[in-house]
mmCIF file with all atom_site columns, C-alpha atoms in Angstrom:
data_model
loop_
_atom_site.group_PDB
_atom_site.id
_atom_site.type_symbol
_atom_site.label_atom_id
_atom_site.label_alt_id
_atom_site.label_comp_id
_atom_site.label_asym_id
_atom_site.label_entity_id
_atom_site.label_seq_id
_atom_site.pdbx_PDB_ins_code
_atom_site.Cartn_x
_atom_site.Cartn_y
_atom_site.Cartn_z
_atom_site.occupancy
_atom_site.B_iso_or_equiv
_atom_site.pdbx_formal_charge
_atom_site.auth_seq_id
_atom_site.auth_comp_id
_atom_site.auth_asym_id
_atom_site.auth_atom_id
_atom_site.pdbx_PDB_model_num
ATOM 1   C CA . HIS A 1 1   ? 103.936 84.650  121.146 1.00 0.00 ? 6   HIS A CA 1
ATOM 2   C CA . VAL A 1 2   ? 104.281 83.621  124.772 1.00 0.00 ? 7   VAL A CA 1
ATOM 3   C CA . LEU A 1 3   ? 107.348 82.161  126.482 1.00 0.00 ? 8   LEU A CA 1
ATOM 4   C CA . MET A 1 4   ? 106.484 79.540  129.071 1.00 0.00 ? 9   MET A CA 1
ATOM 5   C CA . VAL A 1 5   ? 108.737 77.722  131.517 1.00 0.00 ? 10  VAL A CA 1
ATOM 6   C CA . ALA A 1 6   ? 107.494 74.331  132.635 1.00 0.00 ? 11  ALA A CA 1
ATOM 7   C CA . PRO A 1 7   ? 107.284 74.283  136.455 1.00 0.00 ? 12  PRO A CA 1
ATOM 8   C CA . THR A 1 8   ? 108.888 70.844  136.717 1.00 0.00 ? 13  THR A CA 1
ATOM 9   C CA . ALA A 1 9   ? 111.456 72.135  139.234 1.00 0.00 ? 14  ALA A CA 1
ATOM 10  C CA . PHE A 1 10  ? 109.322 74.823  140.845 1.00 0.00 ? 15  PHE A CA 1
ATOM 11  C CA . SER A 1 11  ? 109.719 75.405  144.559 1.00 0.00 ? 16  SER A CA 1
ATOM 12  C CA . ALA A 1 12  ? 109.827 78.246  147.042 1.00 0.00 ? 17  ALA A CA 1
ATOM 13  C CA . ASN A 1 13  ? 112.922 80.399  146.635 1.00 0.00 ? 18  ASN A CA 1
ATOM 14  C CA . ALA A 1 14  ? 114.324 81.102  150.087 1.00 0.00 ? 19  ALA A CA 1
ATOM 15  C CA . ASP A 1 15  ? 116.963 83.484  148.651 1.00 0.00 ? 20  ASP A CA 1
ATOM 16  C CA . ALA A 1 16  ? 114.364 85.651  146.944 1.00 0.00 ? 21  ALA A CA 1
ATOM 17  C CA . ALA A 1 17  ? 112.036 85.589  149.954 1.00 0.00 ? 22  ALA A CA 1
ATOM 18  C CA . LEU A 1 18  ? 114.639 87.150  152.246 1.00 0.00 ? 23  LEU A CA 1
ATOM 19  C CA . ASP A 1 19  ? 113.705 90.695  151.253 1.00 0.00 ? 24  ASP A CA 1
ATOM 20  C CA . ASN A 1 20  ? 110.736 90.325  148.902 1.00 0.00 ? 25  ASN A CA 1
ATOM 21  C CA . HIS A 1 21  ? 107.621 91.273  150.844 1.00 0.00 ? 26  HIS A CA 1
ATOM 22  C CA . TYR A 1 22  ? 105.400 89.848  148.079 1.00 0.00 ? 27  TYR A CA 1
ATOM 23  C CA . MET A 1 23  ? 106.581 86.333  148.946 1.00 0.00 ? 28  MET A CA 1
ATOM 24  C CA . ARG A 1 24  ? 105.052 84.761  152.011 1.00 0.00 ? 29  ARG A CA 1
ATOM 25  C CA . ARG A 1 25  ? 107.189 82.534  154.156 1.00 0.00 ? 30  ARG A CA 1
ATOM 26  C CA . MET A 1 26  ? 106.258 78.879  153.770 1.00 0.00 ? 31  MET A CA 1
ATOM 27  C CA . ASP A 1 27  ? 105.677 78.489  157.506 1.00 0.00 ? 32  ASP A CA 1
ATOM 28  C CA . ASP A 1 28  ? 103.096 81.299  157.340 1.00 0.00 ? 33  ASP A CA 1
ATOM 29  C CA . SER A 1 29  ? 101.297 79.785  154.381 1.00 0.00 ? 34  SER A CA 1
ATOM 30  C CA . SER A 1 30  ? 98.525  77.241  154.047 1.00 0.00 ? 35  SER A CA 1
ATOM 31  C CA . LEU A 1 31  ? 100.875 75.460  151.626 1.00 0.00 ? 36  LEU A CA 1
ATOM 32  C CA . SER A 1 32  ? 103.241 74.504  154.433 1.00 0.00 ? 37  SER A CA 1
ATOM 33  C CA . ASN A 1 33  ? 101.243 71.337  155.124 1.00 0.00 ? 38  ASN A CA 1
ATOM 34  C CA . LYS A 1 34  ? 101.766 70.050  151.575 1.00 0.00 ? 39  LYS A CA 1
ATOM 35  C CA . SER A 1 35  ? 104.815 68.042  150.621 1.00 0.00 ? 40  SER A CA 1
ATOM 36  C CA . ALA A 1 36  ? 107.082 69.392  147.878 1.00 0.00 ? 41  ALA A CA 1
ATOM 37  C CA . THR A 1 37  ? 105.897 66.561  145.615 1.00 0.00 ? 42  THR A CA 1
ATOM 38  C CA . THR A 1 38  ? 102.226 67.320  146.221 1.00 0.00 ? 43  THR A CA 1
ATOM 39  C CA . LEU A 1 39  ? 102.773 71.029  145.633 1.00 0.00 ? 44  LEU A CA 1
ATOM 40  C CA . ARG A 1 40  ? 104.716 70.367  142.422 1.00 0.00 ? 45  ARG A CA 1
ATOM 41  C CA . GLU A 1 41  ? 101.955 68.038  141.160 1.00 0.00 ? 46  GLU A CA 1
ATOM 42  C CA . GLN A 1 42  ? 99.361  70.745  141.821 1.00 0.00 ? 47  GLN A CA 1
ATOM 43  C CA . VAL A 1 43  ? 101.476 73.341  140.037 1.00 0.00 ? 48  VAL A CA 1
ATOM 44  C CA . LEU A 1 44  ? 101.924 71.022  137.028 1.00 0.00 ? 49  LEU A CA 1
ATOM 45  C CA . ARG A 1 45  ? 98.163  70.439  136.774 1.00 0.00 ? 50  ARG A CA 1
ATOM 46  C CA . GLU A 1 46  ? 97.511  74.185  136.861 1.00 0.00 ? 51  GLU A CA 1
ATOM 47  C CA . TYR A 1 47  ? 100.268 74.814  134.302 1.00 0.00 ? 52  TYR A CA 1
ATOM 48  C CA . ASN A 1 48  ? 98.818  72.189  131.962 1.00 0.00 ? 53  ASN A CA 1
ATOM 49  C CA . ALA A 1 49  ? 95.379  73.786  132.197 1.00 0.00 ? 54  ALA A CA 1
ATOM 50  C CA . LEU A 1 50  ? 96.847  77.229  131.458 1.00 0.00 ? 55  LEU A CA 1
ATOM 51  C CA . TYR A 1 51  ? 98.882  75.924  128.516 1.00 0.00 ? 56  TYR A CA 1
ATOM 52  C CA . THR A 1 52  ? 95.856  74.143  127.068 1.00 0.00 ? 57  THR A CA 1
ATOM 53  C CA . ALA A 1 53  ? 93.679  77.260  127.368 1.00 0.00 ? 58  ALA A CA 1
ATOM 54  C CA . LEU A 1 54  ? 96.347  79.407  125.717 1.00 0.00 ? 59  LEU A CA 1
ATOM 55  C CA . VAL A 1 55  ? 97.120  77.210  122.712 1.00 0.00 ? 60  VAL A CA 1
ATOM 56  C CA . SER A 1 56  ? 93.648  75.799  122.027 1.00 0.00 ? 61  SER A CA 1
ATOM 57  C CA . ARG A 1 57  ? 92.001  77.279  118.986 1.00 0.00 ? 62  ARG A CA 1
ATOM 58  C CA . GLY A 1 58  ? 88.534  75.977  119.828 1.00 0.00 ? 63  GLY A CA 1
ATOM 59  C CA . GLU A 1 59  ? 85.879  77.477  122.051 1.00 0.00 ? 64  GLU A CA 1
ATOM 60  C CA . GLY A 1 60  ? 87.353  78.925  125.228 1.00 0.00 ? 65  GLY A CA 1
ATOM 61  C CA . GLY A 1 61  ? 90.898  78.826  123.843 1.00 0.00 ? 66  GLY A CA 1
ATOM 62  C CA . ALA A 1 62  ? 93.067  81.806  122.967 1.00 0.00 ? 67  ALA A CA 1
ATOM 63  C CA . GLY A 1 63  ? 94.990  80.325  120.005 1.00 0.00 ? 68  GLY A CA 1
ATOM 64  C CA . VAL A 1 64  ? 98.309  81.698  121.274 1.00 0.00 ? 69  VAL A CA 1
ATOM 65  C CA . ARG A 1 65  ? 101.669 80.413  120.026 1.00 0.00 ? 70  ARG A CA 1
ATOM 66  C CA . ALA A 1 66  ? 103.516 79.205  123.128 1.00 0.00 ? 71  ALA A CA 1
ATOM 67  C CA . HIS A 1 67  ? 107.272 78.573  123.228 1.00 0.00 ? 72  HIS A CA 1
ATOM 68  C CA . LEU A 1 68  ? 107.999 76.013  125.941 1.00 0.00 ? 73  LEU A CA 1
ATOM 69  C CA . PHE A 1 69  ? 111.221 75.780  127.931 1.00 0.00 ? 74  PHE A CA 1
ATOM 70  C CA . THR A 1 70  ? 112.415 73.182  130.398 1.00 0.00 ? 75  THR A CA 1
ATOM 71  C CA . HIS A 1 71  ? 112.983 73.836  134.060 1.00 0.00 ? 76  HIS A CA 1
ATOM 72  C CA . ASP A 1 72  ? 115.040 71.180  135.786 1.00 0.00 ? 77  ASP A CA 1
ATOM 73  C CA . ASP A 1 73  ? 116.466 70.904  139.284 1.00 0.00 ? 78  ASP A CA 1
ATOM 74  C CA . HIS A 1 74  ? 120.017 71.105  137.890 1.00 0.00 ? 79  HIS A CA 1
ATOM 75  C CA . HIS A 1 75  ? 119.331 74.685  136.747 1.00 0.00 ? 80  HIS A CA 1
ATOM 76  C CA . GLY A 1 76  ? 119.239 75.757  140.402 1.00 0.00 ? 81  GLY A CA 1
ATOM 77  C CA . THR A 1 77  ? 116.469 78.269  139.680 1.00 0.00 ? 82  THR A CA 1
ATOM 78  C CA . PRO A 1 78  ? 113.446 77.347  141.835 1.00 0.00 ? 83  PRO A CA 1
ATOM 79  C CA . ASP A 1 79  ? 111.144 80.095  140.588 1.00 0.00 ? 84  ASP A CA 1
ATOM 80  C CA . ALA A 1 80  ? 112.284 80.371  136.958 1.00 0.00 ? 85  ALA A CA 1
ATOM 81  C CA . VAL A 1 81  ? 108.662 79.973  135.881 1.00 0.00 ? 86  VAL A CA 1
ATOM 82  C CA . PHE A 1 82  ? 108.418 83.772  136.032 1.00 0.00 ? 87  PHE A CA 1
ATOM 83  C CA . PRO A 1 83  ? 110.597 84.974  133.100 1.00 0.00 ? 88  PRO A CA 1
ATOM 84  C CA . ASN A 1 84  ? 108.531 88.164  133.000 1.00 0.00 ? 89  ASN A CA 1
ATOM 85  C CA . ASN A 1 85  ? 110.587 89.242  136.037 1.00 0.00 ? 90  ASN A CA 1
ATOM 86  C CA . TRP A 1 86  ? 113.785 89.556  134.003 1.00 0.00 ? 91  TRP A CA 1
ATOM 87  C CA . PHE A 1 87  ? 112.601 90.751  130.582 1.00 0.00 ? 92  PHE A CA 1
ATOM 88  C CA . SER A 1 88  ? 109.866 92.734  128.881 1.00 0.00 ? 93  SER A CA 1
ATOM 89  C CA . THR A 1 89  ? 109.078 93.559  125.270 1.00 0.00 ? 94  THR A CA 1
ATOM 90  C CA . HIS A 1 90  ? 107.789 96.842  123.891 1.00 0.00 ? 95  HIS A CA 1
ATOM 91  C CA . THR A 1 91  ? 106.400 97.754  120.468 1.00 0.00 ? 96  THR A CA 1
ATOM 92  C CA . ASP A 1 92  ? 107.446 100.677 118.339 1.00 0.00 ? 97  ASP A CA 1
ATOM 93  C CA . LEU A 1 93  ? 104.111 102.299 119.218 1.00 0.00 ? 98  LEU A CA 1
ATOM 94  C CA . GLU A 1 94  ? 105.094 102.317 122.906 1.00 0.00 ? 99  GLU A CA 1
ATOM 95  C CA . VAL A 1 95  ? 108.725 103.453 122.784 1.00 0.00 ? 100 VAL A CA 1
ATOM 96  C CA . GLY A 1 96  ? 109.471 104.354 119.156 1.00 0.00 ? 101 GLY A CA 1
ATOM 97  C CA . GLN A 1 97  ? 111.180 101.074 118.238 1.00 0.00 ? 102 GLN A CA 1
ATOM 98  C CA . CYS A 1 98  ? 110.629 97.400  118.987 1.00 0.00 ? 103 CYS A CA 1
ATOM 99  C CA . THR A 1 99  ? 112.581 96.939  122.189 1.00 0.00 ? 104 THR A CA 1
ATOM 100 C CA . LEU A 1 100 ? 113.640 94.037  124.365 1.00 0.00 ? 105 LEU A CA 1
ATOM 101 C CA . VAL A 1 101 ? 114.465 95.117  127.925 1.00 0.00 ? 106 VAL A CA 1
ATOM 102 C CA . LEU A 1 102 ? 116.506 92.831  130.201 1.00 0.00 ? 107 LEU A CA 1
ATOM 103 C CA . TYR A 1 103 ? 116.342 93.467  133.935 1.00 0.00 ? 108 TYR A CA 1
ATOM 104 C CA . PRO A 1 104 ? 118.840 92.529  136.640 1.00 0.00 ? 109 PRO A CA 1
ATOM 105 C CA . MET A 1 105 ? 117.812 90.123  139.361 1.00 0.00 ? 110 MET A CA 1
ATOM 106 C CA . LYS A 1 106 ? 119.045 90.609  142.921 1.00 0.00 ? 111 LYS A CA 1
ATOM 107 C CA . PRO A 1 107 ? 119.174 86.994  144.219 1.00 0.00 ? 112 PRO A CA 1
ATOM 108 C CA . LEU A 1 108 ? 122.104 85.076  142.748 1.00 0.00 ? 113 LEU A CA 1
ATOM 109 C CA . ASN A 1 109 ? 119.990 82.046  141.865 1.00 0.00 ? 114 ASN A CA 1
ATOM 110 C CA . ARG A 1 110 ? 117.505 84.251  139.985 1.00 0.00 ? 115 ARG A CA 1
ATOM 111 C CA . ARG A 1 111 ? 120.312 85.637  137.798 1.00 0.00 ? 116 ARG A CA 1
ATOM 112 C CA . LYS A 1 112 ? 120.786 82.141  136.364 1.00 0.00 ? 117 LYS A CA 1
ATOM 113 C CA . GLU A 1 113 ? 117.260 82.291  134.912 1.00 0.00 ? 118 GLU A CA 1
ATOM 114 C CA . ARG A 1 114 ? 118.562 84.380  132.011 1.00 0.00 ? 119 ARG A CA 1
ATOM 115 C CA . ARG A 1 115 ? 119.568 81.324  129.973 1.00 0.00 ? 120 ARG A CA 1
ATOM 116 C CA . ASN A 1 116 ? 121.018 81.424  126.461 1.00 0.00 ? 121 ASN A CA 1
ATOM 117 C CA . GLU A 1 117 ? 118.149 79.412  124.970 1.00 0.00 ? 122 GLU A CA 1
ATOM 118 C CA . PHE A 1 118 ? 115.646 82.049  126.128 1.00 0.00 ? 123 PHE A CA 1
ATOM 119 C CA . LEU A 1 119 ? 117.660 84.903  124.707 1.00 0.00 ? 124 LEU A CA 1
ATOM 120 C CA . SER A 1 120 ? 118.259 83.019  121.449 1.00 0.00 ? 125 SER A CA 1
ATOM 121 C CA . ARG A 1 121 ? 114.521 82.459  121.032 1.00 0.00 ? 126 ARG A CA 1
ATOM 122 C CA . LEU A 1 122 ? 113.751 86.111  121.736 1.00 0.00 ? 127 LEU A CA 1
ATOM 123 C CA . HIS A 1 123 ? 116.357 87.247  119.200 1.00 0.00 ? 128 HIS A CA 1
ATOM 124 C CA . ALA A 1 124 ? 115.135 84.651  116.654 1.00 0.00 ? 129 ALA A CA 1
ATOM 125 C CA . PHE A 1 125 ? 111.873 86.573  116.350 1.00 0.00 ? 130 PHE A CA 1
ATOM 126 C CA . GLN A 1 126 ? 113.970 89.228  114.558 1.00 0.00 ? 131 GLN A CA 1
ATOM 127 C CA . ARG A 1 127 ? 111.568 91.823  115.804 1.00 0.00 ? 132 ARG A CA 1
ATOM 128 C CA . TYR A 1 128 ? 113.592 93.796  118.299 1.00 0.00 ? 133 TYR A CA 1
ATOM 129 C CA . THR A 1 129 ? 115.613 96.629  116.845 1.00 0.00 ? 134 THR A CA 1
ATOM 130 C CA . HIS A 1 130 ? 116.844 97.724  120.257 1.00 0.00 ? 135 HIS A CA 1
ATOM 131 C CA . VAL A 1 131 ? 117.958 95.788  123.343 1.00 0.00 ? 136 VAL A CA 1
ATOM 132 C CA . ALA A 1 132 ? 118.308 97.559  126.690 1.00 0.00 ? 137 ALA A CA 1
ATOM 133 C CA . ASP A 1 133 ? 120.348 95.540  129.180 1.00 0.00 ? 138 ASP A CA 1
#
């Protein structure tokens, strides 16, 4: 199972970039010449290709079960396409019991990424016997 967030509201997150040295400033990037619309279109094309490769069962596909979630401007979470930043899962072979770990996010707008529908889907798997929050 893979959780995927559609990048329909993806954009640079100025709040997160303030002290995250892994994020380049837009004015330092080759992307700065692209409009937000052009960048979003490119991201959506790449996302579609990734999704297709993951769920396809034919040659070159992985046959993965993907759970898709929306990402809209009204969420106020510009880089919510990275849910792996706020949770991880671990098998009983790794830590002794199937565990869901939830991580805090420093930027206020990143904290809103932990939406109820994500958590409900994770709990619906009925696999995790322990949750660390």
